[in-house]
Amino acid sequence: MMRVLVSGGGIAGLSLGLLLERRGVEVVIAERARRLEPLGHYIGLKGNGVRTVERMGLLDACRAREQRLDGVRFHTRSGRLLRENRATRLERELGGVLFFRRADLHAALHEAVSGKVELRLGTEVQALEAGPERVEVRLSDGRSEAFDALIGADGVRSPTRARVFGSGHEVPLGGRYIALTVEVDHGLDPRFVAAYLGRGQMVGLIPIGPRVASPFVYHADGGEQPASRSAADVRDFLLRACRDFDAPVRRTFEAIDASSYVFTDAITMVRPPRLVKGRVALLGDAGACPTFLSGMGSALALQGAYHLARALEEHPGDVPAALLRYEAGIRPIAARYQQSAWKMRGFVLGRSRVRAAVRDAALAWMPDRLFVREAQRFYAAESAASPA
């Protein structure tokens, strides 16, 4: 029986574990965290991401966790409405949309693998030696074991990537992403995401019930940054950086306290020259992080897991060949998602007054059919190579 070690128990790692277990592969998932917390920012899973969870038999579990909204309203930072887009049309034209917390997708995957895949929490790879016939691994729990393949699904700052492929593959895009969950009497329309566009800044407010909001923020580099990742420092930073934004934004940021969920990180793309070396492969953000700007990070993780599991099934006696087949399938998708992120970078992080004015005018006057067509182009990376 083939034996595979997956380093990382996030979306990519759990997806691969589930798909490989169903194909008769013995899987061990080593996850650094000592417990899985039900926390996380909101994501919009689209297109092939939705189709992949359906193929995995998880669509109902994901639907049960989704946050149903009618659409999104775009505003200037001062609150002037630019346009409104309805979720039903976007869902139809993009091939499906699931809007929920990243933690909800993770919970659905964890529920599916429980009792079927060996998940070792509080465990990580400390050393490895990849040979032509197997990968020898020493784990932090003291065990030394041999596997037919090692899959690094351990995130943007992947230790697996550093050990096997070297350093220097992270590309900063010149901005910071912040996501929060805040108890606040926000006064928002509960049916719509409210998005506010400034110069080098974008703030989105997601209403989660009448007294909870989940803001997300894109903020360009070149000015002040949060002093730390603490709730207090992030609150102070946002109140200063967004002091010219409309009242609902300021009111929400004023309510940030020690009980608020806070996530913040630099917007960083991962672009190694290859994803595979012998019996070691990179999966998800570890190999090709498309950044928060692409809106497709979780979809890429799901599709990568699907491609990798299928390749190993089709080449059971030749793991290196299977991993190369996986790389050939996922690279075109990852490249297109990353191209989309570069385009969005100027839209969101550009500080030019003229460019911001042109952007706002385009949003205000663009016909719906043209907006939807542009959204299809932006999210259409799966057309490059979709899972069969």
Short mmCIF file of C-alpha atoms in Angstrom, two decimals, residues 127-272:
data_model
loop_
_atom_site.label_atom_id
_atom_site.label_comp_id
_atom_site.label_asym_id
_atom_site.label_seq_id
_atom_site.Cartn_x
_atom_site.Cartn_y
_atom_site.Cartn_z
CA ALA A 127 14.31 16.61 9.15
CA LEU A 128 13.98 14.65 5.92
CA GLU A 129 16.04 12.76 3.41
CA ALA A 130 14.45 12.21 0.01
CA GLY A 131 15.89 9.22 -1.84
CA PRO A 132 14.98 7.57 -5.15
CA GLU A 133 12.75 4.93 -3.50
CA ARG A 134 11.32 6.64 -0.41
CA VAL A 135 11.40 9.72 1.83
CA GLU A 136 12.86 9.28 5.30
CA VAL A 137 11.37 11.70 7.82
CA ARG A 138 12.07 12.57 11.45
CA LEU A 139 9.05 14.08 13.18
CA SER A 140 8.81 16.30 16.25
CA ASP A 141 6.97 13.55 18.14
CA GLY A 142 10.21 11.54 18.11
CA ARG A 143 9.25 9.09 15.39
CA SER A 144 11.36 8.37 12.30
CA GLU A 145 9.38 6.92 9.42
CA ALA A 146 9.56 6.18 5.68
CA PHE A 147 7.00 7.28 3.12
CA ASP A 148 6.50 6.89 -0.61
CA ALA A 149 5.91 10.64 -0.94
CA LEU A 150 6.02 13.82 1.12
CA ILE A 151 3.57 16.57 0.28
CA GLY A 152 4.26 20.05 1.65
CA ALA A 153 0.90 21.67 2.31
CA ASP A 154 2.30 23.87 5.05
CA GLY A 155 1.39 27.36 3.88
CA VAL A 156 2.99 30.49 2.48
CA ARG A 157 6.09 30.17 4.65
CA SER A 158 6.37 26.46 4.02
CA PRO A 159 9.20 24.70 5.93
CA THR A 160 9.00 21.88 3.36
CA ARG A 161 9.63 24.33 0.54
CA ALA A 162 12.59 25.84 2.37
CA ARG A 163 14.15 22.43 3.11
CA VAL A 164 13.74 20.92 -0.35
CA PHE A 165 13.49 23.83 -2.81
CA GLY A 166 15.48 26.53 -1.01
CA SER A 167 14.53 30.09 -0.10
CA GLY A 168 13.70 33.23 -2.05
CA HIS A 169 10.36 32.20 -3.57
CA GLU A 170 8.11 34.67 -1.71
CA VAL A 171 7.10 37.80 -3.65
CA PRO A 172 5.64 40.68 -1.58
CA LEU A 173 2.87 42.53 -3.41
CA GLY A 174 3.23 45.69 -1.36
CA GLY A 175 0.27 45.52 0.95
CA ARG A 176 -1.31 44.04 4.05
CA TYR A 177 -4.50 42.06 4.53
CA ILE A 178 -6.49 42.28 7.77
CA ALA A 179 -9.57 40.25 8.64
CA LEU A 180 -11.63 40.55 11.81
CA THR A 181 -14.80 39.49 13.56
CA VAL A 182 -16.22 42.22 15.78
CA GLU A 183 -19.24 42.50 18.05
CA VAL A 184 -20.78 45.84 17.10
CA ASP A 185 -24.16 47.43 16.44
CA HIS A 186 -23.08 48.07 12.85
CA GLY A 187 -26.33 49.33 11.33
CA LEU A 188 -25.57 47.67 7.99
CA ASP A 189 -28.11 46.24 5.58
CA PRO A 190 -27.94 42.56 6.63
CA ARG A 191 -28.42 41.39 3.05
CA PHE A 192 -25.31 42.96 1.51
CA VAL A 193 -21.56 43.15 1.88
CA ALA A 194 -20.63 46.84 2.01
CA ALA A 195 -17.31 47.55 0.24
CA TYR A 196 -15.56 50.93 0.55
CA LEU A 197 -12.78 51.94 -1.85
CA GLY A 198 -10.10 54.49 -1.04
CA ARG A 199 -6.65 55.24 -2.43
CA GLY A 200 -4.49 52.24 -1.68
CA GLN A 201 -7.19 50.91 0.63
CA MET A 202 -10.30 48.78 0.50
CA VAL A 203 -12.56 47.94 3.43
CA GLY A 204 -15.33 45.36 3.23
CA LEU A 205 -17.95 44.95 5.97
CA ILE A 206 -19.78 41.61 6.11
CA PRO A 207 -22.86 41.67 8.38
CA ILE A 208 -23.11 38.48 10.44
CA GLY A 209 -26.34 39.08 12.29
CA PRO A 210 -27.44 42.45 13.69
CA ARG A 211 -24.59 42.78 16.20
CA VAL A 212 -21.62 41.07 14.54
CA ALA A 213 -19.59 42.22 11.56
CA SER A 214 -16.66 40.59 9.80
CA PRO A 215 -14.52 43.32 8.20
CA PHE A 216 -11.70 42.70 5.76
CA VAL A 217 -9.10 45.31 4.82
CA TYR A 218 -6.52 45.72 2.07
CA HIS A 219 -3.93 48.38 2.86
CA ALA A 220 -1.03 49.37 0.60
CA ASP A 221 2.52 49.61 1.93
CA GLY A 222 4.31 52.94 2.00
CA GLY A 223 2.88 54.33 5.20
CA GLU A 224 2.22 53.36 8.77
CA GLN A 225 1.70 49.70 9.65
CA PRO A 226 0.28 48.06 12.81
CA ALA A 227 2.78 48.06 15.69
CA SER A 228 1.92 44.39 16.34
CA ARG A 229 -0.77 41.83 15.60
CA SER A 230 -2.60 42.49 18.87
CA ALA A 231 -6.23 43.58 18.70
CA ALA A 232 -5.40 46.92 20.37
CA ASP A 233 -2.60 47.80 17.93
CA VAL A 234 -4.63 46.74 14.90
CA ARG A 235 -7.58 48.79 16.17
CA ASP A 236 -5.44 51.91 16.64
CA PHE A 237 -3.85 51.46 13.24
CA LEU A 238 -7.19 51.06 11.44
CA LEU A 239 -8.74 54.06 13.15
CA ARG A 240 -5.82 56.23 12.00
CA ALA A 241 -5.52 54.73 8.51
CA CYS A 242 -9.27 54.81 7.83
CA ARG A 243 -10.22 58.03 9.60
CA ASP A 244 -11.70 59.43 6.35
CA PHE A 245 -13.93 56.41 5.72
CA ASP A 246 -17.70 56.39 6.15
CA ALA A 247 -19.29 56.09 9.62
CA PRO A 248 -20.05 52.32 9.51
CA VAL A 249 -16.35 51.61 8.92
CA ARG A 250 -15.17 53.81 11.77
CA ARG A 251 -17.90 52.54 14.09
CA THR A 252 -16.89 48.92 13.42
CA PHE A 253 -13.19 49.58 14.00
CA GLU A 254 -13.90 51.47 17.22
CA ALA A 255 -15.58 48.31 18.57
CA ILE A 256 -12.48 46.09 18.18
CA ASP A 257 -11.44 44.75 21.58
CA ALA A 258 -9.59 41.84 23.14
CA SER A 259 -12.45 39.45 22.31
CA SER A 260 -12.35 40.22 18.59
CA TYR A 261 -10.89 37.76 16.12
CA VAL A 262 -7.94 39.45 14.37
CA PHE A 263 -5.85 38.15 11.48
CA THR A 264 -3.25 40.21 9.66
CA ASP A 265 -0.47 39.35 7.24
CA ALA A 266 1.54 40.78 4.37
CA ILE A 267 0.09 40.06 0.92
CA THR A 268 2.68 37.61 -0.39
CA MET A 269 2.75 35.52 -3.54
CA VAL A 270 4.71 32.26 -3.75
CA ARG A 271 6.43 31.51 -7.07
CA PRO A 272 9.02 28.71 -6.95
#
